[in-house]
mmCIF file with all atom_site columns, C-alpha atoms in Angstrom:
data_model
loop_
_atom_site.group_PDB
_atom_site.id
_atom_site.type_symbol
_atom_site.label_atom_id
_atom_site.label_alt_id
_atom_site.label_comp_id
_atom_site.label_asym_id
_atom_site.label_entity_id
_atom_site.label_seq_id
_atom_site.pdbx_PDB_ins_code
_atom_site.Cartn_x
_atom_site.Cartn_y
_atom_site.Cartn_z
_atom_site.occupancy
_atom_site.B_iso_or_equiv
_atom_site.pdbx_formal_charge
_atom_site.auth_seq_id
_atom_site.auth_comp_id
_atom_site.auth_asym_id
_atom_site.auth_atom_id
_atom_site.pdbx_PDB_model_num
ATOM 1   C CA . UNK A 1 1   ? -88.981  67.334 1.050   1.00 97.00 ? 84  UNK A CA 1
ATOM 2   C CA . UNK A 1 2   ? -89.648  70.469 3.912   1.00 98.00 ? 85  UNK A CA 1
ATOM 3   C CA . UNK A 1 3   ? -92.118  71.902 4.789   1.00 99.00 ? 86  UNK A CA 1
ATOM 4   C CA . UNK A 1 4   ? -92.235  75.802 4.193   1.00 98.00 ? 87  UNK A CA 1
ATOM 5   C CA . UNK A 1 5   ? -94.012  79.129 4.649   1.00 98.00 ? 88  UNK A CA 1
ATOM 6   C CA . UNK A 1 6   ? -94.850  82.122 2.389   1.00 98.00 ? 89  UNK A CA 1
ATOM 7   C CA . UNK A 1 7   ? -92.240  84.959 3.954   1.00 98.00 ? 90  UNK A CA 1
ATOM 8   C CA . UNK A 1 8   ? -92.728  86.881 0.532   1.00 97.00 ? 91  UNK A CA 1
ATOM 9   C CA . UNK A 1 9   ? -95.297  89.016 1.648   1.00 96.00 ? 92  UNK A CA 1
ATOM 10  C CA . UNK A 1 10  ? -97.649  88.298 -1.231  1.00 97.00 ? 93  UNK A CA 1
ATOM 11  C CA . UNK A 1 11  ? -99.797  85.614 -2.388  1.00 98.00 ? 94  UNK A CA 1
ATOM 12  C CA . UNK A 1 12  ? -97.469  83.658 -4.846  1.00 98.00 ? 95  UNK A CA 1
ATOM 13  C CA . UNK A 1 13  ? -100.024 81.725 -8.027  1.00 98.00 ? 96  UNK A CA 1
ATOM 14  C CA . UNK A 1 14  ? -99.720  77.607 -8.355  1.00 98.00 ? 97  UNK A CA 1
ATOM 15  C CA . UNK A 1 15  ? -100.035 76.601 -12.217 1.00 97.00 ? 98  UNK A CA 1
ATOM 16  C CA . UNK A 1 16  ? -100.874 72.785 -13.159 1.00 96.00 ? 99  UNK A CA 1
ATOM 17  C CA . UNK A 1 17  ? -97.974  72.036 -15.608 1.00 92.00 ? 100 UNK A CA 1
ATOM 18  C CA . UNK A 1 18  ? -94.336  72.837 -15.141 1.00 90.00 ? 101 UNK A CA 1
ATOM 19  C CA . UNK A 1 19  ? -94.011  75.336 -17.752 1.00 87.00 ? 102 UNK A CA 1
ATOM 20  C CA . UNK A 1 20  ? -91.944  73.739 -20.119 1.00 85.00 ? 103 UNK A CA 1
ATOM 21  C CA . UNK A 1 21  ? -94.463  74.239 -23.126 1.00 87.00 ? 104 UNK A CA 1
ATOM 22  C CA . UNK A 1 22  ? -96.721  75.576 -20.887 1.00 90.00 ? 105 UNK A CA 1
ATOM 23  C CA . UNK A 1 23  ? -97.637  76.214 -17.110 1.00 93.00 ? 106 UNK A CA 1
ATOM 24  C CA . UNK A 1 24  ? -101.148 74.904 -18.108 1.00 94.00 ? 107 UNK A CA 1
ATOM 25  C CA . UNK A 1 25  ? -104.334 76.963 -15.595 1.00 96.00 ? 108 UNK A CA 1
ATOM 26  C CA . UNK A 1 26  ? -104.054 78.541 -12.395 1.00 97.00 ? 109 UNK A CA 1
ATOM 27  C CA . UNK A 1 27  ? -105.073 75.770 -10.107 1.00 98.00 ? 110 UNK A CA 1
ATOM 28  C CA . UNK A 1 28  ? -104.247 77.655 -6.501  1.00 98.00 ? 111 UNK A CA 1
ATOM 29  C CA . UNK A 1 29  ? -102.181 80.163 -4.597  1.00 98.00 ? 112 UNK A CA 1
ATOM 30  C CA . UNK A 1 30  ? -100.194 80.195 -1.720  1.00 98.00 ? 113 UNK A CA 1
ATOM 31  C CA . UNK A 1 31  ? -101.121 83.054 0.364   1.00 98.00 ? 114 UNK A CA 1
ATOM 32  C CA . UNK A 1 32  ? -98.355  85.004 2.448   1.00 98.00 ? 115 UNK A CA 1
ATOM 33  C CA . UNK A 1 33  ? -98.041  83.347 5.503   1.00 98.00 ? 116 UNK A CA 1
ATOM 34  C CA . UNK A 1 34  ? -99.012  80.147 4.551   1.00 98.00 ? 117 UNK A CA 1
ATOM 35  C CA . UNK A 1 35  ? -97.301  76.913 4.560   1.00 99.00 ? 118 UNK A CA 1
ATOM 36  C CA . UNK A 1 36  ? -96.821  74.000 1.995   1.00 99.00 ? 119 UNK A CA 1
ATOM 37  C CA . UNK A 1 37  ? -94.456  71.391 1.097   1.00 99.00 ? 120 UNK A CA 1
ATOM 38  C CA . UNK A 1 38  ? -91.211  71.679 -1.174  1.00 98.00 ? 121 UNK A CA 1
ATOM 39  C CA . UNK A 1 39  ? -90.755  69.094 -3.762  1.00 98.00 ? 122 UNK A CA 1
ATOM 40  C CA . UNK A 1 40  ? -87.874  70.225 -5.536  1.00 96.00 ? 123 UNK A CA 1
ATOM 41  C CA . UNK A 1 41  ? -86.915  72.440 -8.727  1.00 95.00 ? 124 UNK A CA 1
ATOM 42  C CA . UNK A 1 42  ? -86.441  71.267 -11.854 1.00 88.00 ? 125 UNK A CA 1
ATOM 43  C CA . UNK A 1 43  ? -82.959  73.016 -12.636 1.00 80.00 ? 126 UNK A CA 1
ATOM 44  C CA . UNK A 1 44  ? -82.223  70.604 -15.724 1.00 75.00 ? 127 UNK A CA 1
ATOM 45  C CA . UNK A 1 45  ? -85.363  72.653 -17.246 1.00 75.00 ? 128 UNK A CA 1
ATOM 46  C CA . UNK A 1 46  ? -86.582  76.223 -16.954 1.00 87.00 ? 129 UNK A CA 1
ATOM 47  C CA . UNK A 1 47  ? -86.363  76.111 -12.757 1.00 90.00 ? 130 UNK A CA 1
ATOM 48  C CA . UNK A 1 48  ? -90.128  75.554 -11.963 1.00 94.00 ? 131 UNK A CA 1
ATOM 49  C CA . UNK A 1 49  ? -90.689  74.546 -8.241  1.00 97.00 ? 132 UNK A CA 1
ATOM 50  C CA . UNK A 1 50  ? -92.737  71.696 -7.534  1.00 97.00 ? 133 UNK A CA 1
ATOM 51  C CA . UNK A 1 51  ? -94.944  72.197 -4.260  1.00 99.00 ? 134 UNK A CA 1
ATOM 52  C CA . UNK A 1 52  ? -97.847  70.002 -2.356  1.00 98.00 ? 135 UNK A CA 1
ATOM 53  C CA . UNK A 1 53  ? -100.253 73.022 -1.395  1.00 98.00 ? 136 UNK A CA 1
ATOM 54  C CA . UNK A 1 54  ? -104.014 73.075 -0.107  1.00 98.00 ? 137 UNK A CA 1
ATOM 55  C CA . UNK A 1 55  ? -105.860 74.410 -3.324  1.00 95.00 ? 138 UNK A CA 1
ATOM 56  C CA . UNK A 1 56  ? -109.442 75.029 -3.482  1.00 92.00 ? 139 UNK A CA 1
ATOM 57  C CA . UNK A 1 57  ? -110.249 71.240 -4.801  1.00 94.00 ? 140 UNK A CA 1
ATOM 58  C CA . UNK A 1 58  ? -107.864 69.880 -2.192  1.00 96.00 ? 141 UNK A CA 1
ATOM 59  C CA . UNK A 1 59  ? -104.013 68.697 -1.405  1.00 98.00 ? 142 UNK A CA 1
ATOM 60  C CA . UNK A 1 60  ? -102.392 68.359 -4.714  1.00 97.00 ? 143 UNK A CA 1
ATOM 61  C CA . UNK A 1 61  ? -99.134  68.857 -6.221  1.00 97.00 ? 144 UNK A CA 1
ATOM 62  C CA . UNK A 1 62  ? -98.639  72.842 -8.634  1.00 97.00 ? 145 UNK A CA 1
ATOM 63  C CA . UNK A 1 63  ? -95.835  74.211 -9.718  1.00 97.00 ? 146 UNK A CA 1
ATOM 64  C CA . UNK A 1 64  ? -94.937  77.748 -9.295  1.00 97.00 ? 147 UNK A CA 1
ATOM 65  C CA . UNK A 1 65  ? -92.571  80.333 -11.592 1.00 96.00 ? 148 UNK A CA 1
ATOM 66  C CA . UNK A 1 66  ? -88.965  80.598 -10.979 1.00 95.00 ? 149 UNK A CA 1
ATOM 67  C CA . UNK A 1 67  ? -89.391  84.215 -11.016 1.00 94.00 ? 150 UNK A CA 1
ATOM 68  C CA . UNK A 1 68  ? -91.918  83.755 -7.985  1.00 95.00 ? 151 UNK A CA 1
ATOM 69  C CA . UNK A 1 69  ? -90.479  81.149 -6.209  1.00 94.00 ? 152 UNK A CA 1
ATOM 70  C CA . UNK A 1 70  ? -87.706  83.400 -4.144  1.00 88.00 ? 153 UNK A CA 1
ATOM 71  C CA . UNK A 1 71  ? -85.860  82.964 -1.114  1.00 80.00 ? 154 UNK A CA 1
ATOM 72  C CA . UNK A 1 72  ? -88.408  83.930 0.913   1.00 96.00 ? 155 UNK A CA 1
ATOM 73  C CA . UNK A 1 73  ? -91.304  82.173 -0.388  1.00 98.00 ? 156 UNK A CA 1
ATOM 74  C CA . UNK A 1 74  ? -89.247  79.092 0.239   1.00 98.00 ? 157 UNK A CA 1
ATOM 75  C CA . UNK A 1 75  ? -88.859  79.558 4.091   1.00 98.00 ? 158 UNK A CA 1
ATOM 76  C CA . UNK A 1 76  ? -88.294  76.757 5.818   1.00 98.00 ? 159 UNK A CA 1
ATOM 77  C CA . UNK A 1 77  ? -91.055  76.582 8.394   1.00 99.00 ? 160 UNK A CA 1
ATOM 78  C CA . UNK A 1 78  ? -90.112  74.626 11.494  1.00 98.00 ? 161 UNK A CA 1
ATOM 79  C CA . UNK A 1 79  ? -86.232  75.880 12.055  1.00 98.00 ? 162 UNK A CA 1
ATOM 80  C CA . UNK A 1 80  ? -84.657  77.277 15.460  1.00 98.00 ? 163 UNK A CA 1
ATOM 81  C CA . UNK A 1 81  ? -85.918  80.863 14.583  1.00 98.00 ? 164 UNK A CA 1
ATOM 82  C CA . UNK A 1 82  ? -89.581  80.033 14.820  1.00 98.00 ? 165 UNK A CA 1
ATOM 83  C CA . UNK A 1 83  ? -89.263  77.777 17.741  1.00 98.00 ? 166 UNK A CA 1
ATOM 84  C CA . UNK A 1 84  ? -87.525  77.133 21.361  1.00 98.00 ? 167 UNK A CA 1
ATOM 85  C CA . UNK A 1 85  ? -84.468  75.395 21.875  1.00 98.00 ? 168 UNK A CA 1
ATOM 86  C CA . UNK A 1 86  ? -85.500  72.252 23.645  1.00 98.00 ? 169 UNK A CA 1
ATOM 87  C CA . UNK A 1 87  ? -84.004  68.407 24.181  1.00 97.00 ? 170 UNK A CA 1
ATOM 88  C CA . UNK A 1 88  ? -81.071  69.116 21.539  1.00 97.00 ? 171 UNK A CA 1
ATOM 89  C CA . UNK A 1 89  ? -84.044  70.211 19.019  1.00 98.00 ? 172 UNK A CA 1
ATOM 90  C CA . UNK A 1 90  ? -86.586  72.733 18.542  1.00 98.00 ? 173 UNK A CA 1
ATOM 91  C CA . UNK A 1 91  ? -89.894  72.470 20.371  1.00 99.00 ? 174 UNK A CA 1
ATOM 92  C CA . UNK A 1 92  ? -93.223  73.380 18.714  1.00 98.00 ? 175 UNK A CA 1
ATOM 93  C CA . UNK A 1 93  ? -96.612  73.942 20.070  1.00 98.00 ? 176 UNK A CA 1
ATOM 94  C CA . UNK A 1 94  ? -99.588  72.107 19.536  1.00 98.00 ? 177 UNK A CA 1
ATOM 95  C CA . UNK A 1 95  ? -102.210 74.561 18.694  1.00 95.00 ? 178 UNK A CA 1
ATOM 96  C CA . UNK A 1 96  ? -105.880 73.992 17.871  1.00 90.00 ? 179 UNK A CA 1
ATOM 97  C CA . UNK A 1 97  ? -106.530 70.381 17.194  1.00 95.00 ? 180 UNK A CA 1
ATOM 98  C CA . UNK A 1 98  ? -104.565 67.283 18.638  1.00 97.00 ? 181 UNK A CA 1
ATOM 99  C CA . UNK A 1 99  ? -101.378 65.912 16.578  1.00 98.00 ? 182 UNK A CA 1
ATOM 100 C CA . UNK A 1 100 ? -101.190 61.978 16.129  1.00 98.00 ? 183 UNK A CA 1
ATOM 101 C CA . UNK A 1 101 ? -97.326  60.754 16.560  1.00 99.00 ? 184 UNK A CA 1
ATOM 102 C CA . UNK A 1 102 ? -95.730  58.472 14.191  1.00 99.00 ? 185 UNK A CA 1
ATOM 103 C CA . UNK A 1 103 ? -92.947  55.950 14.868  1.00 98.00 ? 186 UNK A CA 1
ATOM 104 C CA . UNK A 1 104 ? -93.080  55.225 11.118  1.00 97.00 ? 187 UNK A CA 1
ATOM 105 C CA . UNK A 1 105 ? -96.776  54.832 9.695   1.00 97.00 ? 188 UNK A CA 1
ATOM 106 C CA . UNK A 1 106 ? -97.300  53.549 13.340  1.00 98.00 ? 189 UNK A CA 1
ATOM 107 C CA . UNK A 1 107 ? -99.687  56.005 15.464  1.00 98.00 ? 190 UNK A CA 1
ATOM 108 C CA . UNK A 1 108 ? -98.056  55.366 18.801  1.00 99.00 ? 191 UNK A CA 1
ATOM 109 C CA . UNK A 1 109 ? -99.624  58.322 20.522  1.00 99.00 ? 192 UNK A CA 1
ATOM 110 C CA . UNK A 1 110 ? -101.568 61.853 20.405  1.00 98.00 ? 193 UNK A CA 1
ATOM 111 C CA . UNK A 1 111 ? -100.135 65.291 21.620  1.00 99.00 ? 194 UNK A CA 1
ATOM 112 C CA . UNK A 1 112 ? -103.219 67.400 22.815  1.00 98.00 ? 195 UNK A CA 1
ATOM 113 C CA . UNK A 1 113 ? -103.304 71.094 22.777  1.00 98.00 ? 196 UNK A CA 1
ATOM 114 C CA . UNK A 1 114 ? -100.589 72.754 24.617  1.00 98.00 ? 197 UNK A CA 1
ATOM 115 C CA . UNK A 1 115 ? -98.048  69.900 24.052  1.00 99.00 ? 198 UNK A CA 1
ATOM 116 C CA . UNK A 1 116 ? -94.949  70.353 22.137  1.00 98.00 ? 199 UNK A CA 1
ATOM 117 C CA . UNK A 1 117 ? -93.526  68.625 19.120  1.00 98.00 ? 200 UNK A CA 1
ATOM 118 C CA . UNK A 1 118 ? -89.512  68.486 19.320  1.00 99.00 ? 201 UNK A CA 1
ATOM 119 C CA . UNK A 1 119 ? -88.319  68.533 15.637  1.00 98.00 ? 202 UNK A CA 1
ATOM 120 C CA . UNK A 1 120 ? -84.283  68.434 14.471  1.00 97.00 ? 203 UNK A CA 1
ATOM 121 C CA . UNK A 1 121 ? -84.733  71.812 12.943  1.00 97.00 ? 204 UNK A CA 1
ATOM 122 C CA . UNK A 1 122 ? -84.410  71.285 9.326   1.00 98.00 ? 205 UNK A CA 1
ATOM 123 C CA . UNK A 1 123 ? -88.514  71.333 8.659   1.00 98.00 ? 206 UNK A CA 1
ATOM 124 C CA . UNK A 1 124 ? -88.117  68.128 6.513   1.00 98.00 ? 207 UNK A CA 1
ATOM 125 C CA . UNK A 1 125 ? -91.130  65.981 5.569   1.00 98.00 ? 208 UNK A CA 1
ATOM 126 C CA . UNK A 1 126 ? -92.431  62.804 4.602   1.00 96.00 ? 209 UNK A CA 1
ATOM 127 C CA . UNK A 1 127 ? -91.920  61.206 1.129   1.00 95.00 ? 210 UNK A CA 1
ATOM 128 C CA . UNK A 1 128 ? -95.328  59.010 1.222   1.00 96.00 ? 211 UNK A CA 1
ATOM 129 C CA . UNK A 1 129 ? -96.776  61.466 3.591   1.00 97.00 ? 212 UNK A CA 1
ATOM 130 C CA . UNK A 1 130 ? -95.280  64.888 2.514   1.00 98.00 ? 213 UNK A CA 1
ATOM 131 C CA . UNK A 1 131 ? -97.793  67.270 5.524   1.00 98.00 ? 214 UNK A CA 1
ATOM 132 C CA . UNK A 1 132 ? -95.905  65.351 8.317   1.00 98.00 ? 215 UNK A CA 1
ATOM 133 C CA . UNK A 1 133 ? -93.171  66.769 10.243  1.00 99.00 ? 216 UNK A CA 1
ATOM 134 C CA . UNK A 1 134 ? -90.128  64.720 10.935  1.00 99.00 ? 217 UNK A CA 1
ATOM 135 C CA . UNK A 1 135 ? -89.786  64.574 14.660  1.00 99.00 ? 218 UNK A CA 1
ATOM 136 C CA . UNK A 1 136 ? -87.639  63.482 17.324  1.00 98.00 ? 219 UNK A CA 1
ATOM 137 C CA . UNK A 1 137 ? -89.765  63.050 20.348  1.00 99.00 ? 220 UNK A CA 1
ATOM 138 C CA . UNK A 1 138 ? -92.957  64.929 21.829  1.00 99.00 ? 221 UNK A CA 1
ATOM 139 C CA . UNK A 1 139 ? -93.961  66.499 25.144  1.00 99.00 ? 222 UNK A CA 1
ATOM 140 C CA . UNK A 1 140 ? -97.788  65.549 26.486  1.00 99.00 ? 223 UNK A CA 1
ATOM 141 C CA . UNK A 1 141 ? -99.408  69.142 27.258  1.00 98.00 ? 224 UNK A CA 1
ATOM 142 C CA . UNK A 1 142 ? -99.191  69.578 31.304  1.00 98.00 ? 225 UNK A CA 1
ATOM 143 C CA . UNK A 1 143 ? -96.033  67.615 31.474  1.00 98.00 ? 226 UNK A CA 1
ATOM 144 C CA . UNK A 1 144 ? -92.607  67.987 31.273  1.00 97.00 ? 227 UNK A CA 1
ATOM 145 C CA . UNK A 1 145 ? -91.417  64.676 30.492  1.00 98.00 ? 228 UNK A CA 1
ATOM 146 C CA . UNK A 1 146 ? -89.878  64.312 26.815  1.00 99.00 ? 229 UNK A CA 1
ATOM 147 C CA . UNK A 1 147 ? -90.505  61.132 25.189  1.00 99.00 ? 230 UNK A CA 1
ATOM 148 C CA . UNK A 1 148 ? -87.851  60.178 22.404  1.00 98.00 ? 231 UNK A CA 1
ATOM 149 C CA . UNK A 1 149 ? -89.609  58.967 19.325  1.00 98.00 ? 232 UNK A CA 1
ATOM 150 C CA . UNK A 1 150 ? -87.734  56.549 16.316  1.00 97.00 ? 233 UNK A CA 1
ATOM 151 C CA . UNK A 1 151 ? -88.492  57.059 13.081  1.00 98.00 ? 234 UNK A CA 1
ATOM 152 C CA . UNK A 1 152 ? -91.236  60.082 14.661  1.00 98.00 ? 235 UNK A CA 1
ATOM 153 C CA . UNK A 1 153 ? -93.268  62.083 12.616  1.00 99.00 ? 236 UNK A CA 1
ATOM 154 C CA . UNK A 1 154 ? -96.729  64.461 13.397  1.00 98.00 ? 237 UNK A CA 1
ATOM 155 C CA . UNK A 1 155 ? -99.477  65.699 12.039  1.00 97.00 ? 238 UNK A CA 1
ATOM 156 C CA . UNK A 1 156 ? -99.201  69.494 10.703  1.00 97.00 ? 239 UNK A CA 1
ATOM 157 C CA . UNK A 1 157 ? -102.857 68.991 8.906   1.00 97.00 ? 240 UNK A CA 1
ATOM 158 C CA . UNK A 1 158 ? -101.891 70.748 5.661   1.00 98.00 ? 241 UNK A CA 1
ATOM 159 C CA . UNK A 1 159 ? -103.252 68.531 3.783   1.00 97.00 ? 242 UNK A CA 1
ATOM 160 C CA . UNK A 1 160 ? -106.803 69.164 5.449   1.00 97.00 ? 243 UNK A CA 1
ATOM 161 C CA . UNK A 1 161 ? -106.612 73.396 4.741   1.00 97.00 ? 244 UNK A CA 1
ATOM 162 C CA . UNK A 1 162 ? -105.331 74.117 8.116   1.00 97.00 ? 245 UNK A CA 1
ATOM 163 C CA . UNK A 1 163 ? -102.420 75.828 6.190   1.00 98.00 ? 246 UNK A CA 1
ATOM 164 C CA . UNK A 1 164 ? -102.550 79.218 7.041   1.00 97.00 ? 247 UNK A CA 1
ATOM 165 C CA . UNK A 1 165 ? -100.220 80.094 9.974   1.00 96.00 ? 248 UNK A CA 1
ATOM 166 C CA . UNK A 1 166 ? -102.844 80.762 11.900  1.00 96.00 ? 249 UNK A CA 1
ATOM 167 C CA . UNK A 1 167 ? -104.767 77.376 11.640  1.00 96.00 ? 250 UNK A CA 1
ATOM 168 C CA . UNK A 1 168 ? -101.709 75.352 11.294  1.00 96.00 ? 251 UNK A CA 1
ATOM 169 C CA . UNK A 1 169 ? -101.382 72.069 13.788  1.00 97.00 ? 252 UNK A CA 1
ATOM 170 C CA . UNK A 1 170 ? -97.849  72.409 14.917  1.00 97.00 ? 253 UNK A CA 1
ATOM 171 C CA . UNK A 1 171 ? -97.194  76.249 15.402  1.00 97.00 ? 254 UNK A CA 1
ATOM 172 C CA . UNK A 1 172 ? -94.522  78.586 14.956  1.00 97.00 ? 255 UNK A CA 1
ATOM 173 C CA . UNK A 1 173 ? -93.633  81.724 15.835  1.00 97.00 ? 256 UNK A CA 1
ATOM 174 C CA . UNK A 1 174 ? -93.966  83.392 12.381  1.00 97.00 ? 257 UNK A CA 1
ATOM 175 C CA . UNK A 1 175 ? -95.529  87.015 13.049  1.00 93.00 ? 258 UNK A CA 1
#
């Protein structure tokens, strides 16, 4: 799974069924700008893509048209061109709100405001916890010293409605 961000430039709609008799009601939308998590397509079908967004009732899984579901809307969200080369990854800030760090489903620390995350550049995620960020180590903020983490994964808070790029936990540089 990866985490992504709306590039589109429009608000993109999130249906409840995956469209093969029907796409079933309008349960969300991804606004431009915002990020969510990547599931998958279902090629052997019609080519829905299944998503983990922040709707109005909460994290849940949608599904969103083929014909919406571009290139752009499915930006990967924490790759080298949003971030800083550092420690043979790409750092992230911390932005707004603390990020627990995971060495598994183990919290092993927190990374305050104006730490960094280090992440391997591919913006992957979780499979039992789809809004964290694979990591490989963290910076505390007002340090330098990069700790190495096994296993590591952060909080983004996605799945709280601090999805908008603006809001979002870990930040990149995406306007």
């Amino acid at each position: 799974m990866t985490i992504c961000i709306n590039k589109k430039g429009s608000s993109v709609p999130v249906y409840s069924n995956y469209g093969l008799t029907t796409w079933g009601s309008k349960i969300g939308t991804v606004n431009s700008n915002e990020l969510f998590v990547f599931y998958g397509t279902f090629t052997e079908a019609n080519g829905a893509v299944s998503i983990g967004f922040y709707s109005p009732s909460g994290w849940r899984q949608g599904y969103v048209k083929p014909s919406a579901a571009t290139g752009s809307f499915l930006t990967k969200a924490y790759i080298a061109k949003y971030g800083t080369s550092a420690h043979g990854g790409i750092a992230f800030k911390v932005l707004h709100r603390q990020s627990r760090i995971f060495s598994g489903t183990n919290v092993i620390t927190t990374v305050k405001p104006g730490g960094k995350i280090i992440t391997d550049g591919y913006s992957s995620s979780g499979s039992s916890y789809p809004y964290r960020l694979s990591i490989k180590g963290y910076i505390h903020a007002g340090s330098t010293k990069y700790h190495k983490v096994t296993n590591g994964w952060c909080d983004t808070d996605l799945e709280i409605g601090k999805s908008m790029y603006n809001t979002v936990t870990i930040d990149g540089k995406w306007v």
